[in-house]
Short mmCIF file of C-alpha atoms in Angstrom, two decimals:
data_model
loop_
_atom_site.label_atom_id
_atom_site.label_comp_id
_atom_site.label_asym_id
_atom_site.label_seq_id
_atom_site.Cartn_x
_atom_site.Cartn_y
_atom_site.Cartn_z
CA LYS A 1 -20.13 -4.63 -0.22
CA ASP A 2 -20.06 -8.54 -0.61
CA ASP A 3 -22.86 -9.38 1.95
CA ALA A 4 -22.20 -13.11 1.59
CA SER A 5 -18.18 -12.42 2.01
CA ASP A 6 -19.30 -10.24 5.37
CA LEU A 7 -21.28 -13.07 6.85
CA ALA A 8 -18.61 -15.63 6.06
CA ILE A 9 -16.01 -13.71 7.82
CA PHE A 10 -18.56 -13.14 10.76
CA LEU A 11 -19.72 -16.60 11.01
CA ASN A 12 -15.85 -17.66 11.22
CA TRP A 13 -15.43 -15.26 14.04
CA ILE A 14 -18.02 -16.58 16.02
CA GLU A 15 -16.67 -20.03 15.89
CA LYS A 16 -13.73 -18.78 17.70
CA ARG A 17 -15.77 -17.16 20.46
CA LYS A 18 -17.65 -18.49 23.42
CA ILE A 19 -20.78 -18.24 21.58
CA GLU A 20 -22.87 -21.02 20.98
CA PRO A 21 -26.02 -20.76 18.64
CA HIS A 22 -28.45 -23.62 18.01
CA LYS A 23 -27.09 -26.14 15.20
CA HIS A 24 -30.14 -25.23 13.14
CA LEU A 25 -30.10 -21.56 12.99
CA ILE A 26 -28.95 -19.88 9.65
CA TRP A 27 -28.96 -16.54 8.50
CA ASN A 28 -30.73 -15.63 5.64
CA ASP A 29 -32.52 -12.77 3.57
CA PHE A 30 -36.15 -12.58 4.37
CA GLU A 31 -39.00 -10.89 2.20
CA GLU A 32 -40.70 -9.02 5.05
CA THR A 33 -37.59 -8.12 7.24
CA GLY A 34 -34.36 -8.42 5.04
CA ARG A 35 -31.51 -10.08 6.85
CA GLY A 36 -32.57 -12.28 9.61
CA ILE A 37 -31.81 -15.68 11.29
CA GLY A 38 -34.10 -18.80 10.51
CA ALA A 39 -34.47 -22.46 11.23
CA LYS A 40 -32.83 -24.60 8.49
CA ASP A 41 -34.44 -27.34 10.45
CA VAL A 42 -37.08 -27.93 13.29
CA ILE A 43 -36.07 -26.61 16.52
CA LYS A 44 -38.25 -27.85 19.22
CA GLU A 45 -39.92 -26.10 22.13
CA GLY A 46 -37.75 -25.60 24.92
CA GLU A 47 -34.43 -25.98 23.31
CA THR A 48 -31.79 -23.12 23.97
CA LEU A 49 -31.53 -21.06 20.85
CA ILE A 50 -28.06 -19.45 21.81
CA THR A 51 -25.72 -19.24 24.70
CA ILE A 52 -23.31 -16.28 25.08
CA ASP A 53 -20.65 -16.57 27.62
CA GLY A 54 -20.66 -13.28 29.85
CA GLU A 55 -17.28 -12.24 28.72
CA GLU A 56 -18.47 -12.42 24.99
CA LEU A 57 -21.16 -9.46 26.02
CA ILE A 58 -19.78 -6.05 24.98
CA THR A 59 -20.41 -4.04 27.93
CA THR A 60 -18.67 -1.02 30.13
CA ALA A 61 -16.74 -3.90 31.70
CA THR A 62 -15.41 -4.91 28.43
CA VAL A 63 -14.40 -1.17 27.68
CA LEU A 64 -12.83 -0.72 30.88
CA LYS A 65 -10.67 -3.83 30.86
CA ASP A 66 -9.38 -3.34 27.33
CA GLU A 67 -5.61 -3.08 27.04
CA LYS A 68 -5.57 0.01 24.85
CA ILE A 69 -8.29 2.26 26.04
CA GLY A 70 -9.42 0.89 29.38
CA LYS A 71 -7.20 2.88 31.79
CA ILE A 72 -7.76 5.86 29.66
CA LEU A 73 -11.39 5.80 30.00
CA SER A 74 -11.56 4.67 33.61
CA GLY A 75 -9.71 8.33 34.17
CA GLU A 76 -12.36 9.85 32.33
CA LEU A 77 -15.59 8.40 34.00
CA GLU A 78 -16.48 11.69 35.97
CA ARG A 79 -16.44 13.49 32.77
CA LEU A 80 -18.64 11.38 30.75
CA VAL A 81 -22.63 11.85 30.77
CA ASP A 82 -23.86 8.19 30.07
CA PRO A 83 -22.76 4.48 30.18
CA SER A 84 -23.55 4.16 26.59
CA GLN A 85 -20.91 6.58 25.50
CA LEU A 86 -18.36 4.35 27.07
CA ILE A 87 -19.33 1.33 24.31
CA SER A 88 -19.76 3.92 21.56
CA ILE A 89 -16.14 5.26 22.05
CA TRP A 90 -14.92 1.77 22.27
CA LEU A 91 -16.77 0.84 19.03
CA MET A 92 -15.34 3.87 17.23
CA PHE A 93 -11.80 2.98 18.27
CA GLN A 94 -12.14 -0.59 17.24
CA ASN A 95 -13.62 0.30 14.03
CA SER A 96 -10.68 2.68 13.47
CA LEU A 97 -8.33 -0.52 13.90
CA GLY A 98 -9.81 -2.27 10.89
CA HIS A 99 -8.55 -5.64 10.48
CA SER A 100 -6.17 -5.59 13.27
CA SER A 101 -9.17 -5.27 15.79
CA LEU A 102 -9.97 -8.57 17.51
CA TYR A 103 -13.40 -7.67 16.91
CA PHE A 104 -13.28 -7.09 13.47
CA GLY A 105 -15.39 -10.05 12.42
CA TYR A 106 -18.40 -8.61 14.17
CA ILE A 107 -17.82 -4.97 13.52
CA GLN A 108 -17.54 -5.31 9.80
CA LEU A 109 -20.99 -6.97 9.67
CA LEU A 110 -22.84 -4.13 11.78
CA PRO A 111 -25.23 -1.91 9.67
CA ARG A 112 -23.41 1.16 8.55
CA MET A 113 -26.76 3.10 8.33
CA PHE A 114 -29.86 3.10 10.67
CA ASP A 115 -33.60 4.36 10.08
CA THR A 116 -34.12 5.90 13.31
CA PRO A 117 -35.00 9.61 13.48
CA ILE A 118 -31.55 10.86 14.24
CA TYR A 119 -31.01 9.66 10.55
CA TRP A 120 -33.72 11.55 9.11
CA ASP A 121 -33.76 15.23 7.62
CA GLN A 122 -35.84 18.17 8.75
CA GLU A 123 -38.37 17.53 6.03
CA GLU A 124 -38.92 13.86 7.15
CA ILE A 125 -39.04 14.69 10.78
CA LYS A 126 -41.92 17.08 9.94
CA GLU A 127 -44.19 14.24 8.65
CA ILE A 128 -44.29 12.91 12.25
CA THR A 129 -47.46 14.86 13.16
CA ASN A 130 -48.14 13.89 16.63
CA PRO A 131 -46.59 16.47 18.86
CA LEU A 132 -45.33 14.11 21.57
CA THR A 133 -43.59 11.76 18.95
CA GLN A 134 -42.13 14.88 16.90
CA ARG A 135 -40.70 16.59 20.00
CA LYS A 136 -39.18 13.11 21.23
CA ALA A 137 -37.49 12.74 17.83
CA ILE A 138 -35.94 16.04 17.91
CA LYS A 139 -34.82 15.81 21.58
CA GLN A 140 -33.15 12.59 20.68
CA ARG A 141 -31.15 13.96 17.93
CA GLU A 142 -30.13 16.90 20.12
CA MET A 143 -29.16 14.51 23.02
CA VAL A 144 -27.10 12.37 20.80
CA HIS A 145 -25.22 15.68 19.38
CA GLU A 146 -24.58 16.61 23.20
CA LEU A 147 -23.13 13.31 24.02
CA TYR A 148 -20.84 13.36 21.13
CA LEU A 149 -19.63 16.75 22.01
CA ASN A 150 -19.11 15.33 25.58
CA ALA A 151 -17.38 12.28 24.52
CA LEU A 152 -15.18 14.52 21.98
CA GLU A 153 -13.87 16.32 24.92
CA VAL A 154 -12.64 13.30 26.63
CA MET A 155 -11.13 12.04 23.56
CA ASN A 156 -9.52 15.23 22.51
CA ASN A 157 -7.64 14.86 25.95
CA HIS A 158 -6.10 11.68 24.45
CA ARG A 159 -5.42 12.39 20.88
CA GLU A 160 -2.33 10.19 20.83
CA THR A 161 -4.76 7.29 21.02
CA PHE A 162 -7.94 8.79 19.50
CA ASN A 163 -7.14 10.64 16.41
CA THR A 164 -10.23 13.05 16.35
CA SER A 165 -9.17 14.62 13.16
CA THR A 166 -10.16 11.66 11.19
CA SER A 167 -13.56 10.59 10.12
CA PHE A 168 -13.58 7.63 12.74
CA TYR A 169 -14.28 10.14 15.28
CA SER A 170 -16.73 12.48 13.63
CA PHE A 171 -20.23 12.89 14.57
CA ASP A 172 -21.52 10.56 12.17
CA SER A 173 -19.28 7.90 13.56
CA PHE A 174 -20.41 8.66 17.03
CA LYS A 175 -24.07 8.41 15.87
CA TRP A 176 -23.49 5.06 14.16
CA ALA A 177 -21.70 3.68 17.08
CA TRP A 178 -24.38 4.94 19.53
CA THR A 179 -27.28 3.58 17.58
CA CYS A 180 -25.47 -0.16 17.47
CA VAL A 181 -25.48 0.20 21.12
CA MET A 182 -29.16 1.39 21.80
CA THR A 183 -30.87 -0.77 18.86
CA ARG A 184 -28.56 -3.87 19.26
CA SER A 185 -28.10 -4.69 23.22
CA VAL A 186 -29.56 -7.12 25.52
CA TYR A 187 -30.38 -5.74 28.88
CA VAL A 188 -28.01 -7.19 31.36
CA ASP A 189 -27.13 -5.67 34.96
CA VAL A 190 -23.41 -4.97 34.37
CA ASN A 191 -22.82 -3.70 37.97
CA LEU A 192 -24.47 -6.65 39.47
CA HIS A 193 -23.09 -9.50 37.49
CA PHE A 194 -19.75 -8.29 36.03
CA ASP A 195 -16.60 -7.60 37.84
CA SER A 196 -16.39 -4.03 36.51
CA PRO A 197 -14.43 -0.97 37.78
CA LEU A 198 -17.84 1.13 37.70
CA LYS A 199 -19.03 -0.50 41.05
CA ASP A 200 -16.29 1.43 42.76
CA PHE A 201 -17.60 4.80 41.42
CA LYS A 202 -21.12 4.70 41.64
CA GLY A 203 -22.56 8.31 42.47
CA ASN A 204 -19.16 9.77 41.69
CA MET A 205 -19.15 8.91 37.88
CA PHE A 206 -20.76 10.40 34.98
CA ARG A 207 -20.89 13.98 36.38
CA GLY A 208 -22.14 12.63 39.76
CA LYS A 209 -25.73 11.69 38.61
CA ASN A 210 -27.30 8.38 38.97
CA LYS A 211 -26.51 7.28 35.38
CA TRP A 212 -24.23 4.47 36.79
CA LYS A 213 -27.59 2.60 37.63
CA GLU A 214 -28.22 2.43 33.89
CA ASN A 215 -25.34 0.39 32.95
CA HIS A 216 -27.05 -2.43 31.48
CA TYR A 217 -26.03 -2.33 27.96
CA GLY A 218 -24.74 -5.55 26.24
CA LEU A 219 -23.95 -5.89 22.59
CA ALA A 220 -24.37 -9.59 21.95
CA PRO A 221 -22.82 -10.78 18.86
CA PHE A 222 -25.22 -13.06 16.81
CA PHE A 223 -28.00 -12.64 19.12
CA ASP A 224 -28.47 -9.19 17.52
CA GLY A 225 -29.38 -10.71 14.23
CA PHE A 226 -32.77 -11.82 15.39
CA ASN A 227 -35.65 -9.79 14.38
CA HIS A 228 -38.62 -8.60 16.31
CA ASP A 229 -42.14 -9.81 16.48
CA PRO A 230 -44.28 -8.87 19.17
CA ASN A 231 -45.74 -12.10 19.58
CA ALA A 232 -42.53 -14.34 19.68
CA LYS A 233 -42.63 -16.85 22.30
CA VAL A 234 -38.77 -16.78 23.77
CA SER A 235 -37.43 -15.98 26.78
CA GLY A 236 -34.02 -14.37 27.17
CA SER A 237 -31.96 -13.57 30.25
CA PHE A 238 -28.60 -13.35 31.97
CA ASN A 239 -27.72 -16.62 34.17
CA PRO A 240 -25.87 -15.40 37.14
CA LYS A 241 -24.83 -18.85 38.13
CA LYS A 242 -23.62 -19.94 34.80
CA LYS A 243 -22.58 -16.43 33.81
CA VAL A 244 -23.77 -16.79 30.33
CA TYR A 245 -26.96 -14.98 28.54
CA GLU A 246 -29.28 -17.54 27.46
CA LEU A 247 -32.22 -17.60 24.78
CA LYS A 248 -34.58 -20.26 24.87
CA SER A 249 -37.59 -21.11 22.67
CA ASN A 250 -41.14 -21.48 24.10
CA VAL A 251 -42.46 -22.90 20.83
CA GLU A 252 -41.18 -25.16 18.03
CA TRP A 253 -39.86 -23.59 14.73
CA LYS A 254 -40.31 -25.18 11.51
CA LYS A 255 -37.70 -25.82 9.02
CA GLY A 256 -37.67 -22.54 7.01
CA GLU A 257 -39.26 -20.39 9.36
CA GLN A 258 -37.70 -17.15 10.30
CA VAL A 259 -36.84 -17.20 14.34
CA PHE A 260 -37.92 -14.11 16.01
CA ILE A 261 -37.57 -12.27 19.46
CA CYS A 262 -39.71 -9.52 21.13
CA TYR A 263 -37.86 -6.26 21.63
CA GLY A 264 -40.50 -5.30 23.96
CA HIS A 265 -44.31 -4.57 24.04
CA HIS A 266 -43.71 -1.40 22.23
CA ASN A 267 -46.19 0.86 20.12
CA ASN A 268 -45.05 2.03 16.78
CA SER A 269 -44.04 5.31 17.73
CA THR A 270 -41.54 3.73 20.24
CA LEU A 271 -40.45 1.09 17.53
CA LEU A 272 -39.78 4.08 15.25
CA LEU A 273 -37.83 6.30 17.70
CA GLU A 274 -35.87 3.33 19.10
CA TYR A 275 -35.44 0.90 16.53
CA GLY A 276 -36.31 2.64 12.92
CA PHE A 277 -39.17 0.72 11.80
CA ILE A 278 -43.10 0.14 12.65
CA LEU A 279 -45.18 -2.91 12.29
CA LYS A 280 -48.32 -3.38 10.11
CA ASP A 281 -50.53 -5.21 12.62
CA ASN A 282 -49.06 -4.09 15.90
CA PRO A 283 -51.05 -5.38 18.77
CA ASN A 284 -49.59 -2.82 20.89
CA SER A 285 -50.45 0.10 18.71
CA ARG A 286 -51.33 3.28 20.72
CA LEU A 287 -51.45 7.07 20.44
CA ASP A 288 -49.62 8.80 23.20
CA LEU A 289 -51.22 12.16 24.40
CA LYS A 290 -50.95 15.19 26.64
CA LEU A 291 -53.96 16.27 28.45
CA GLU A 292 -54.69 19.65 27.91
CA VAL A 293 -56.79 21.06 30.95
CA PRO A 294 -57.20 24.71 31.76
CA GLU A 295 -54.80 25.35 34.68
CA GLU A 296 -57.39 26.37 37.13
CA PHE A 297 -58.32 22.91 37.66
CA TYR A 298 -54.89 22.15 39.03
CA ASN A 299 -54.33 22.62 42.57
CA SER A 300 -52.64 20.88 45.58
CA GLU A 301 -55.97 19.13 46.36
CA SER A 302 -56.68 18.01 43.02
CA ALA A 303 -52.89 16.89 42.67
CA SER A 304 -53.19 15.14 46.17
CA PHE A 305 -56.51 13.17 45.07
CA LEU A 306 -54.60 12.02 41.78
CA SER A 307 -51.59 10.90 43.59
CA GLN A 308 -53.69 8.73 46.16
CA LEU A 309 -55.76 7.30 43.11
CA GLY A 310 -52.21 6.34 41.34
CA LEU A 311 -52.90 8.85 38.67
CA SER A 312 -50.32 11.14 37.33
CA PRO A 313 -50.34 14.92 38.55
CA SER A 314 -47.87 15.64 35.85
CA ARG A 315 -50.61 15.13 33.29
CA SER A 316 -48.09 12.63 31.07
CA LYS A 317 -48.13 9.30 32.61
CA ASN A 318 -50.04 6.78 30.52
CA PHE A 319 -52.43 9.07 28.78
CA PHE A 320 -53.09 7.50 25.45
CA VAL A 321 -55.42 6.06 22.93
CA ASP A 322 -55.60 2.46 21.96
CA CYS A 323 -57.84 0.19 20.45
CA ASN A 324 -60.25 0.18 23.60
CA GLY A 325 -60.38 3.94 23.47
CA PHE A 326 -59.32 6.61 25.84
CA SER A 327 -56.85 5.05 28.70
CA TRP A 328 -57.96 4.58 32.19
CA ASN A 329 -55.68 7.09 33.35
CA TYR A 330 -56.58 9.58 30.87
CA LEU A 331 -60.44 9.35 31.53
CA ASN A 332 -60.16 9.16 35.23
CA THR A 333 -57.67 12.41 35.65
CA VAL A 334 -60.57 14.28 33.67
CA ARG A 335 -63.19 12.81 36.13
CA VAL A 336 -61.26 13.79 39.16
CA LEU A 337 -60.20 17.33 37.85
CA LEU A 338 -63.71 18.21 36.83
CA ALA A 339 -65.14 17.05 40.05
CA LYS A 340 -67.08 19.89 41.90
CA ASP A 341 -66.68 20.39 45.55
CA GLU A 342 -69.82 18.39 46.42
CA GLU A 343 -68.90 15.42 44.32
CA VAL A 344 -65.21 14.95 46.07
CA GLN A 345 -66.56 11.98 48.50
CA SER A 346 -67.34 10.21 45.46
CA ILE A 347 -63.97 10.58 43.87
CA TRP A 348 -63.02 6.96 44.75
CA ASN A 349 -65.62 5.51 42.88
CA VAL A 350 -63.25 5.51 39.70
CA LEU A 351 -61.18 2.84 41.58
CA GLU A 352 -64.45 0.51 41.20
CA ASP A 353 -65.02 1.91 37.27
CA LEU A 354 -68.06 3.74 38.63
CA PRO A 355 -69.18 7.36 37.92
CA ILE A 356 -68.37 10.11 40.19
CA SER A 357 -71.72 11.35 39.38
CA GLU A 358 -74.01 11.53 36.39
CA GLN A 359 -73.32 15.38 35.87
CA ASN A 360 -69.49 14.72 36.15
CA GLU A 361 -69.47 11.59 33.65
CA LYS A 362 -71.48 13.79 31.16
CA SER A 363 -68.89 16.57 31.50
CA THR A 364 -66.04 14.10 31.29
CA LEU A 365 -67.44 12.67 28.11
CA GLU A 366 -67.79 16.27 26.65
CA PHE A 367 -64.73 17.20 27.53
CA VAL A 368 -63.00 14.35 25.87
CA GLN A 369 -64.98 14.35 22.92
CA ARG A 370 -63.97 18.21 22.35
CA GLU A 371 -60.33 17.13 22.83
CA ALA A 372 -60.57 14.34 20.01
CA LEU A 373 -62.21 16.57 17.83
CA LYS A 374 -59.45 19.03 18.33
CA TRP A 375 -56.75 16.52 17.81
CA ILE A 376 -58.37 15.28 14.36
CA GLU A 377 -58.62 18.72 13.26
CA SER A 378 -55.08 19.58 13.63
CA GLN A 379 -54.23 16.60 11.46
CA SER A 380 -54.65 15.80 7.85
CA THR A 381 -57.27 13.45 6.98
CA ILE A 382 -57.25 9.71 6.60
CA GLN A 383 -58.23 10.26 2.84
CA GLU A 384 -55.17 12.57 2.50
CA ASP A 385 -52.73 10.26 4.28
CA GLU A 386 -54.04 7.32 1.77
CA SER A 387 -53.53 9.42 -1.07
CA ILE A 388 -49.99 10.34 -0.19
CA LEU A 389 -49.07 6.47 0.50
CA ASN A 390 -50.48 5.76 -3.18
CA SER A 391 -48.46 8.26 -4.82
CA ASN A 392 -45.15 6.12 -4.49
CA ARG A 393 -42.89 9.37 -4.09
CA LEU A 394 -42.07 8.73 -0.49
CA SER A 395 -38.62 7.78 0.97
CA PHE A 396 -38.79 5.03 3.79
CA HIS A 397 -38.63 7.53 6.55
CA GLN A 398 -41.48 9.49 5.06
CA LEU A 399 -43.33 6.18 4.43
CA CYS A 400 -42.96 5.35 8.09
CA ALA A 401 -43.72 8.57 9.19
CA VAL A 402 -47.31 8.85 7.24
CA LYS A 403 -48.23 5.15 8.04
CA LEU A 404 -47.71 5.91 11.69
CA ARG A 405 -49.91 9.03 11.70
CA LEU A 406 -52.41 7.34 9.49
CA GLU A 407 -52.62 4.44 12.29
CA GLU A 408 -53.03 7.18 14.84
CA LYS A 409 -56.06 8.65 13.07
CA LYS A 410 -57.86 5.51 13.00
CA LEU A 411 -57.21 4.89 16.59
CA MET A 412 -58.28 8.60 17.26
CA ARG A 413 -61.44 7.85 15.14
CA ASN A 414 -62.37 4.71 16.96
CA ALA A 415 -62.00 6.21 20.28
CA LEU A 416 -64.30 9.03 19.28
CA ASN A 417 -66.73 6.67 18.07
CA LEU A 418 -66.62 4.68 21.58
CA ILE A 419 -67.01 8.32 23.36
CA ASP A 420 -70.08 8.80 21.02
CA SER A 421 -71.78 5.30 22.23
CA LYS A 422 -71.15 6.37 26.02
CA LYS A 423 -72.76 9.65 25.50
CA LYS A 424 -75.93 8.17 23.96
CA MET A 425 -76.00 5.71 27.12
CA TRP A 426 -75.86 8.95 29.28
CA HIS A 427 -78.47 10.58 26.67
CA ILE A 428 -76.23 13.41 26.24
CA THR A 429 -77.13 15.47 23.16
CA TYR A 430 -74.91 17.21 20.78
#
């Protein structure tokens, strides 16, 4: 592919749309990120980086108003599972039209491959050693395949429009389209801000589930060229009065700088699962955990206490390790579950960051230390991972996985050191 030619076609297409990027924005290739958007001259704080008319956002409203497939898909809403399928089917259809598509200028510039785990092979998936992250990756792959089979059923009912025997409607094509939607969309409440036929269906569509409430995907041409920086100082939202999506800069960008947006305050496992990359120095780094406590500690009384304290009886909400050690939810859930009958009245101490009792605190720290050591022993060592990284024999996917698990090990080691310090404060011997 001639990338320069593709970009020229895209920028020519943008000029004919109601999409207005700042005059000093320019597409470029950057060493750290690859293709992105930079400033060819100073962009001042407070200036608008881009304005996109609501009609230019590619949403479910776009799909259902499409002259060629809108009516067809409007009649199939009850059979589909998720709003993302509508835009994915539309993307596959537009892609099949080639140059005759009104959106060819945009679609031909979209990446053809991604690095999210649904594109990984089984051996690469095994390199993700955190069970929670690996399970999410496998579940994501299974879910996308199920969404495709469901979409294929719908398209097979209309083969005069969707030639499902061609590669344009294969699983690989759906995977590409779905990933475009999930990695490149802005958040916009389509039900609220757009004249969409979906408003009339609500709970009766998408197999009767409440998935219609998740109708918030909007592909945003040009905007989706901005790369991610967790510290990016920009603000973007849909302006309901002007009916445009606006992105404003909250800092000054110097000439030659890459202009970033923030995809969200995500840790590296989330960035990997949802976008296909990790950050070297991610300020949101954390290791998600599952709390493994014997079932006899769980009963209706303990579940009630946890709920009243705003903790999670399900044992999975906000349980993690970050640079500050084990999360508040993790530690206090353990404290509550280990509390003895005579300590129940002191359970509310946790809301003021006070111990329930001296014995409870010692039991909690010992339990958490055992869990940390158990987790560390189930993993490869930091030295082994560093040796693998230095071997230069890894695919990009394997490289991401090993870097992620190395970061997670360092977080757990630091958390263990913090537990050790707390144990010394309570004079707990090993």
